[in-house]
mmCIF file of C-alpha atoms in Angstrom:
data_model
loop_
_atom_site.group_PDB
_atom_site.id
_atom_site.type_symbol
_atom_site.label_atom_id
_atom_site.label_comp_id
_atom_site.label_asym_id
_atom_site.label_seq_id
_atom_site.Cartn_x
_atom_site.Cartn_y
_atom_site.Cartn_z
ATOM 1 C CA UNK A 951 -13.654 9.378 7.662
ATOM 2 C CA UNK A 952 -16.549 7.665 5.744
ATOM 3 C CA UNK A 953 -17.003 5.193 2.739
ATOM 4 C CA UNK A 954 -19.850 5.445 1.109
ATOM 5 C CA UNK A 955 -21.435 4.624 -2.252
ATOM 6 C CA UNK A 956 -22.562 7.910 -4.377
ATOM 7 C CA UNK A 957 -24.218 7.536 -7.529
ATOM 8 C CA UNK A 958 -22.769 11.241 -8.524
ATOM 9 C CA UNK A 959 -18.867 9.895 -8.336
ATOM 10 C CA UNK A 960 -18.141 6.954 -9.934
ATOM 11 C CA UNK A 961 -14.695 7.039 -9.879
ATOM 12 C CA UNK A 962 -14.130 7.521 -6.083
ATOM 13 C CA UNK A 963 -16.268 5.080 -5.425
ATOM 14 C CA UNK A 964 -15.050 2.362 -7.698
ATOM 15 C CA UNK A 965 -12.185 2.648 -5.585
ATOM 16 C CA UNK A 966 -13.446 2.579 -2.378
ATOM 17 C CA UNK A 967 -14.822 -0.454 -3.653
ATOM 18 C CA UNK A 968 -11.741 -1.725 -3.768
ATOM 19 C CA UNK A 969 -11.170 -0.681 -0.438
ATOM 20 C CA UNK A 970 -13.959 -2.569 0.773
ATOM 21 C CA UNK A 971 -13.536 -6.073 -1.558
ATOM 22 C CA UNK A 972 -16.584 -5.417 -3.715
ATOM 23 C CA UNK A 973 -16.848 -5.938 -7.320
ATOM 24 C CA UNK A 974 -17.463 -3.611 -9.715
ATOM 25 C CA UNK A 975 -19.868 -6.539 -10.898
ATOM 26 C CA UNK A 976 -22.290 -6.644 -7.467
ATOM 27 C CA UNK A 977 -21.618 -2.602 -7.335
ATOM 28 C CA UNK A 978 -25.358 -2.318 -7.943
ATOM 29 C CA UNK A 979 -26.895 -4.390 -5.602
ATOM 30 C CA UNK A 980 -24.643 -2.970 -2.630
ATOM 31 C CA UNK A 981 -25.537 0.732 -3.388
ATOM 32 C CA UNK A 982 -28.559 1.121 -1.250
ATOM 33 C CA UNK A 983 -26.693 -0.337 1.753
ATOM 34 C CA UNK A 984 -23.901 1.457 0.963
ATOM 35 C CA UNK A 985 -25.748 4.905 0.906
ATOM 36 C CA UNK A 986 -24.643 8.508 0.976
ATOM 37 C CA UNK A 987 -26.717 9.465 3.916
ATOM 38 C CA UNK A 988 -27.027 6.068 5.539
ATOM 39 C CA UNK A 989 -25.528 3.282 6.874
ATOM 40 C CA UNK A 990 -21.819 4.932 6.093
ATOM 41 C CA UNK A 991 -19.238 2.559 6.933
ATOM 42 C CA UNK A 992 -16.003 3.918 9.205
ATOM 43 C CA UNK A 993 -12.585 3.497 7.764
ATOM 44 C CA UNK A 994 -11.743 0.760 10.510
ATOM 45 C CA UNK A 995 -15.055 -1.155 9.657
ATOM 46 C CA UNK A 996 -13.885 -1.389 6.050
ATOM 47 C CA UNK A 997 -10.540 -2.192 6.171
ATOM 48 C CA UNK A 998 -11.970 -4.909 8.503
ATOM 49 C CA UNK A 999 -13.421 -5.967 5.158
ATOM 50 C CA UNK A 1000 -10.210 -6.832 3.581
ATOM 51 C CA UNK A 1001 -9.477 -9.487 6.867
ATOM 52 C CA UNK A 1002 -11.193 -12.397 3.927
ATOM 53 C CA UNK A 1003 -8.569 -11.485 1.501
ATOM 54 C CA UNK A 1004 -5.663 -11.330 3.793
ATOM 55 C CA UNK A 1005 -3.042 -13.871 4.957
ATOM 56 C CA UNK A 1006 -1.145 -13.875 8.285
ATOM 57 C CA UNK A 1007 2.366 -14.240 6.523
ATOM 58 C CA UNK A 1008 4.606 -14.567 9.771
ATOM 59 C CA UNK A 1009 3.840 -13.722 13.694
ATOM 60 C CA UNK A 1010 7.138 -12.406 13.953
ATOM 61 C CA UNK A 1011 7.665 -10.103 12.479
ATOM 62 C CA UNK A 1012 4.048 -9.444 12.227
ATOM 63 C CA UNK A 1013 3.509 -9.690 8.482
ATOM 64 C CA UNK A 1014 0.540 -9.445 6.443
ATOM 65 C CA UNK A 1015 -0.191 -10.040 2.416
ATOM 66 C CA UNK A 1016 -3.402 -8.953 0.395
ATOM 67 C CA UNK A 1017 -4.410 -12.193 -1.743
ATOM 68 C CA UNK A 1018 -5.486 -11.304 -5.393
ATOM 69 C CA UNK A 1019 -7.233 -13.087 -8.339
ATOM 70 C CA UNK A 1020 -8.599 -12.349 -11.666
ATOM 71 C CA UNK A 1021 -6.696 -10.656 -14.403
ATOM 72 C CA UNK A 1022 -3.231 -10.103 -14.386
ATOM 73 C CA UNK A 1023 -3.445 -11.920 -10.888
ATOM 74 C CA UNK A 1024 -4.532 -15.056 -12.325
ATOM 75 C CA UNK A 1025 -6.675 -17.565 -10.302
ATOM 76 C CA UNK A 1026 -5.815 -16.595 -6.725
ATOM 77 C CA UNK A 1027 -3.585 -16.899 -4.058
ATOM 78 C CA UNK A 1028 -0.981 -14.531 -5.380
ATOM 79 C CA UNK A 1029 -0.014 -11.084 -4.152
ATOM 80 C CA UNK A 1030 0.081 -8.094 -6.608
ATOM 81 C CA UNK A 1031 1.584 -4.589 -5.555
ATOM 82 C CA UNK A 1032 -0.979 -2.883 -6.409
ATOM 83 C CA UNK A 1033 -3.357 -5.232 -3.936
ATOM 84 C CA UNK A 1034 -0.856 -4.613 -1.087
ATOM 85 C CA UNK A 1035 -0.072 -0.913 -1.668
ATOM 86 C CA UNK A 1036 -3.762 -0.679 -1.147
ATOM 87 C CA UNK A 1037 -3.417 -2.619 1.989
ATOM 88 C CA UNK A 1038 -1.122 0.134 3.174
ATOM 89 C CA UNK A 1039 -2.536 2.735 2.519
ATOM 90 C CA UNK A 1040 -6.149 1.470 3.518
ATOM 91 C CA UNK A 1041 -4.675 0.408 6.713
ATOM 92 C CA UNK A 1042 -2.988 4.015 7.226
ATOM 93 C CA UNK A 1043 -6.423 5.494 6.798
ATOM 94 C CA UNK A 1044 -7.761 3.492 9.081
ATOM 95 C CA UNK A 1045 -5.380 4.315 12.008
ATOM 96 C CA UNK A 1046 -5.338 8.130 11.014
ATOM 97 C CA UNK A 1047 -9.285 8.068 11.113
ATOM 98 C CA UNK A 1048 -9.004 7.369 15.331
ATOM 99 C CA UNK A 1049 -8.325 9.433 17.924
ATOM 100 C CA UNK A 1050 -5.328 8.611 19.767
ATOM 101 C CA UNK A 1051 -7.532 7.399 22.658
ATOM 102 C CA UNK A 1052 -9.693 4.953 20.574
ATOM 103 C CA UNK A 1053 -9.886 1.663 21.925
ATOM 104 C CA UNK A 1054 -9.570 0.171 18.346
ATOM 105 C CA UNK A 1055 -6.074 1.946 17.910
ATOM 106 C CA UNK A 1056 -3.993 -0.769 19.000
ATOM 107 C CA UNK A 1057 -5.462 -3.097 16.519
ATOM 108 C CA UNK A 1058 -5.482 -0.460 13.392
ATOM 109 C CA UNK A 1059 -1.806 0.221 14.190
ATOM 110 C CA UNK A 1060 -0.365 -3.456 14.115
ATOM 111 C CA UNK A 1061 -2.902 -4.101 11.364
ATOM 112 C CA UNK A 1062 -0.908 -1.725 9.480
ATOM 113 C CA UNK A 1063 2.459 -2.923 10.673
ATOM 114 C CA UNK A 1064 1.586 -6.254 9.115
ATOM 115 C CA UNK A 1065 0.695 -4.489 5.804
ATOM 116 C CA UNK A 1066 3.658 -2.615 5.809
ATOM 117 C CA UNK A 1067 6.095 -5.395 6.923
ATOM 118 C CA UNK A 1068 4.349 -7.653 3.881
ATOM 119 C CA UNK A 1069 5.313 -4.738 1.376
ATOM 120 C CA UNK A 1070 9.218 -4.351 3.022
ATOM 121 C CA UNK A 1071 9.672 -8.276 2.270
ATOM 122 C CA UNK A 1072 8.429 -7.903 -1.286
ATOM 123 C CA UNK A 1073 11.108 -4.876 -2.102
ATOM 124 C CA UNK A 1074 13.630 -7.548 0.057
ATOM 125 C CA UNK A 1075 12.839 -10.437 -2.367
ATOM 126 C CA UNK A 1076 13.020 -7.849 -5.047
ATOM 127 C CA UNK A 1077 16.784 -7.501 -4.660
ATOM 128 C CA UNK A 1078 18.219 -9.750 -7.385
ATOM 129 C CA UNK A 1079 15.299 -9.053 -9.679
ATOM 130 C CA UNK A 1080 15.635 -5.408 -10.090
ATOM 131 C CA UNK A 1081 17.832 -4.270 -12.592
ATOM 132 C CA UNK A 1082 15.665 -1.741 -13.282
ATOM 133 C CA UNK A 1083 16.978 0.139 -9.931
ATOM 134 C CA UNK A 1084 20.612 0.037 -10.234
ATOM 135 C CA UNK A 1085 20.711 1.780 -6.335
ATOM 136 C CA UNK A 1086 18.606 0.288 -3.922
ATOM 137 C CA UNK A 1087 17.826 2.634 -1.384
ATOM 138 C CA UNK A 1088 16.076 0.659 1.254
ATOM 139 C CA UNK A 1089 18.159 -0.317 4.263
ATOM 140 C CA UNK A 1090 17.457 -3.468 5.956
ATOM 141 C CA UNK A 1091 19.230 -6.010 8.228
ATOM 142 C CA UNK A 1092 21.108 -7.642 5.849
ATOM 143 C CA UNK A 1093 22.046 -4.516 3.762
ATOM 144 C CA UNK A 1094 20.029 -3.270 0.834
ATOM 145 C CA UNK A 1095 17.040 -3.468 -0.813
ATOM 146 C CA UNK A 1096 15.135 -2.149 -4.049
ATOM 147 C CA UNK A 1097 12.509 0.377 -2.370
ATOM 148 C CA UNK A 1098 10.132 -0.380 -5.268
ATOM 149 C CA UNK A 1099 9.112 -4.257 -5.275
ATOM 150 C CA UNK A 1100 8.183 -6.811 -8.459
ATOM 151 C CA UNK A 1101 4.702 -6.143 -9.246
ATOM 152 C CA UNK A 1102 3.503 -10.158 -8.771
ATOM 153 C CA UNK A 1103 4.697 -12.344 -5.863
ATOM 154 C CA UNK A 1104 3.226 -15.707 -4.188
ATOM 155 C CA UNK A 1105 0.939 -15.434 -1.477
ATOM 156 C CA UNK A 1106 3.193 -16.611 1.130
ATOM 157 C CA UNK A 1107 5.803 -13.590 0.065
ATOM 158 C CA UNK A 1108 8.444 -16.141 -0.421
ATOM 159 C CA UNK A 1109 9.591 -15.354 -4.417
ATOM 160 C CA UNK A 1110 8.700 -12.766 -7.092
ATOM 161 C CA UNK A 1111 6.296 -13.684 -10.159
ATOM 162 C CA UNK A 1112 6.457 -10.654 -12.131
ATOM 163 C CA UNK A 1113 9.418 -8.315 -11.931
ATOM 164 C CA UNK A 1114 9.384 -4.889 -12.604
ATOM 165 C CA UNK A 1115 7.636 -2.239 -10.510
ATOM 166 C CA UNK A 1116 4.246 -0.633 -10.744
ATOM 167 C CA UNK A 1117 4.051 3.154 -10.028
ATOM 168 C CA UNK A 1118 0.331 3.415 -8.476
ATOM 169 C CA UNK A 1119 1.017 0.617 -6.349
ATOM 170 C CA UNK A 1120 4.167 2.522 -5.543
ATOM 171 C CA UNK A 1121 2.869 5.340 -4.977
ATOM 172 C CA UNK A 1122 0.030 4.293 -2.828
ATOM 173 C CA UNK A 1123 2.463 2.291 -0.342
ATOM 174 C CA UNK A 1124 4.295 5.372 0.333
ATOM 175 C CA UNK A 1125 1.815 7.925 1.281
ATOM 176 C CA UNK A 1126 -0.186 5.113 3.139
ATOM 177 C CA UNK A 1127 3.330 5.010 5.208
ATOM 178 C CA UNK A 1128 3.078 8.841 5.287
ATOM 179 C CA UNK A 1129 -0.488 8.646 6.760
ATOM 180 C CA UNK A 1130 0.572 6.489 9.520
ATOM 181 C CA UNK A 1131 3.442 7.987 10.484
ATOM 182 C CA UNK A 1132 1.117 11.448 10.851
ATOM 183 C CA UNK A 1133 -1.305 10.097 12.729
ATOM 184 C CA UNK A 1134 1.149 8.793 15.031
ATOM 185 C CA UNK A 1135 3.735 11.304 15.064
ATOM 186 C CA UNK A 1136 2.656 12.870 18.288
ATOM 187 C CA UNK A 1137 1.616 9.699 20.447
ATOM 188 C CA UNK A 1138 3.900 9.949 23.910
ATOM 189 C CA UNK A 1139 4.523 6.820 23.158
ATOM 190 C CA UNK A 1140 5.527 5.587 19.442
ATOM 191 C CA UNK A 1141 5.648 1.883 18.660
ATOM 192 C CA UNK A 1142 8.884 0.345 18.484
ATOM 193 C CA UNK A 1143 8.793 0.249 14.692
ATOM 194 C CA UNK A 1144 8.105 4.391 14.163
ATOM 195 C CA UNK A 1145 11.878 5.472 12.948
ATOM 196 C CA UNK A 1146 12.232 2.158 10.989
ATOM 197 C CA UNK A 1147 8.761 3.121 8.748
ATOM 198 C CA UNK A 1148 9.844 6.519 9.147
ATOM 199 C CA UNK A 1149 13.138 5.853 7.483
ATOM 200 C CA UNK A 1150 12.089 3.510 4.913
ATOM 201 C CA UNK A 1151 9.548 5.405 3.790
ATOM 202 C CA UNK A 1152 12.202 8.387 2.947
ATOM 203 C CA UNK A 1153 14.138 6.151 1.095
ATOM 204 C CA UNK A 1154 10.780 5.039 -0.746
ATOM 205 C CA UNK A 1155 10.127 8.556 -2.108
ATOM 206 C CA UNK A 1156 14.173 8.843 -3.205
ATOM 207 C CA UNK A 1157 13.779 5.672 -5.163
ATOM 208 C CA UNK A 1158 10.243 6.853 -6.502
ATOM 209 C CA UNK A 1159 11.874 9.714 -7.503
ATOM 210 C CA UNK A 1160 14.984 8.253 -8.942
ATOM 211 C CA UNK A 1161 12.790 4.976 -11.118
ATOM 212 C CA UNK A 1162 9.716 5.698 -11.237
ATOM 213 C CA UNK A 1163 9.975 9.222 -12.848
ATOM 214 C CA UNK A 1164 11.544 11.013 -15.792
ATOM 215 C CA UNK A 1165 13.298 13.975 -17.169
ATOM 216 C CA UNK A 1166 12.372 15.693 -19.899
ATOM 217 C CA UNK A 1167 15.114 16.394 -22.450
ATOM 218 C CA UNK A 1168 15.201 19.877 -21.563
ATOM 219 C CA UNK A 1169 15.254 18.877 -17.665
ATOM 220 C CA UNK A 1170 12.109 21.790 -16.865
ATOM 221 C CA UNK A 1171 9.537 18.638 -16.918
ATOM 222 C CA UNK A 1172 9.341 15.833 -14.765
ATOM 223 C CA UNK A 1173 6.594 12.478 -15.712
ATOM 224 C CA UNK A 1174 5.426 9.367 -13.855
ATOM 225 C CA UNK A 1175 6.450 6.792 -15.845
ATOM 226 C CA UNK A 1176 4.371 3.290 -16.657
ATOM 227 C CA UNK A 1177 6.728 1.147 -14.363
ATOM 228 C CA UNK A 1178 10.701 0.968 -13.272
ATOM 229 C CA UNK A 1179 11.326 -0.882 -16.678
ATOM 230 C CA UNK A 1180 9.092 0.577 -18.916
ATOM 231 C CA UNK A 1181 7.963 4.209 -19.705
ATOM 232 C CA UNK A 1182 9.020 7.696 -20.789
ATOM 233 C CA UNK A 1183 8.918 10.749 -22.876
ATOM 234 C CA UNK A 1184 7.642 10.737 -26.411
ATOM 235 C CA UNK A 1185 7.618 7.037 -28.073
ATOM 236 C CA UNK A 1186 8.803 4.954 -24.982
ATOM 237 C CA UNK A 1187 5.421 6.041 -23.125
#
């Protein structure tokens, strides 16, 4: 799998962008090196981009957090869920994109580990700040946890910022845990970690499901909402 930048699809590549670190602002003066038809970039060699941005949390477990600034993040050093969802799912691309043999395999799959383990302890510190997910599906050690985490933590991962979960961030977490547990589901030898992701990541599509979604009145219509706490049908969208 390649990143590249085309002129023809802004969009996509906006967010491979973001995949990659670069601004929307320098954009322009990357596109020639970032051509269609030459010098591609594999999906290992850019999430190796992110390596500036990210912060070894803890060595065991391996844990891993996406810094953030601008905007809503504010000056920097603070983790959003939308930063680290990306992480996941970046990182999940990464390990799907190499063959099982691939000397950089090893590397792509604890990358990821630390990604994911940086997300789990955001939904863990999320636990007394969610009352926006009255069950918490996401088993853990010492007993439940919201599956969906506050949308703003510190870098660190040691308390929540902003409360309230953010559905793209969300939703990109999950299906980068889907990715990586595809592209290792047939190894003859899983990591140690494999039915841990595996289950958390069911319980992360229940909870999804559950608070990040709504009925319609007549129950034949289902919606995305904006967040956990915020959202819905007619004038609360």
């Amino acid at each position: 799998m390649l990143f590249c930048w085309c002129k023809q699809s802004t969009t996509t590549c906006l967010y491979y962008l973001l995949l990659l670190g670069i601004s929307a602002k320098s954009a322009s003066a990357e596109h020639e090196l970032l051509s269609c038809t030459a010098n591609n970039i594999s999906s290992f060699d850019a999430r190796q981009k992110m390596d500036t941005l990210t912060r070894t949390v803890s060595q065991n477990p391996y844990t891993l957090s996406l810094l953030a600034e601008g905007g809503a993040a504010g000056s920097g050093g603070s983790v959003v869920s939308e930063g680290q969802g990306y992480a996941v799912l970046t990182a999940g691309i990464s390990l799907a994109s190499l063959d099982i043999n691939d000397s950089k395999r090893s590397e792509a799959t604890t990358t990821f580990w630390g990604y994911f383990n940086g997300w789990k302890r955001m939904c863990i510190n999320s636990t007394n700040q969610s009352a926006c997910q009255t069950t918490k599906y996401c088993s853990h050690d010492a007993g439940q946890a919201p599956c969906l985490p506050g949308w703003k933590h510190d870098g660190g991962l040691t308390q929540v910022q902003g409360t309230g979960a953010a559905p793209d961030a969300d939703g990109d977490a999950i299906v980068g845990m889907i990715i990586s547990l595809k592209a290792l589901e047939k190894d003859p030898s899983k990591p140690i970690w494999y039915d841990e992701v595996m289950k958390w990541t069911d319980e992360s599509c229940t909870q999804y499901l559950q608070d990040n979604t709504e009925l319609s009145s007549s129950g034949s219509h289902r919606l995305s909402t904006l967040g956990s706490c915020w959202g819905g049908w007619n004038s609360n969208g």
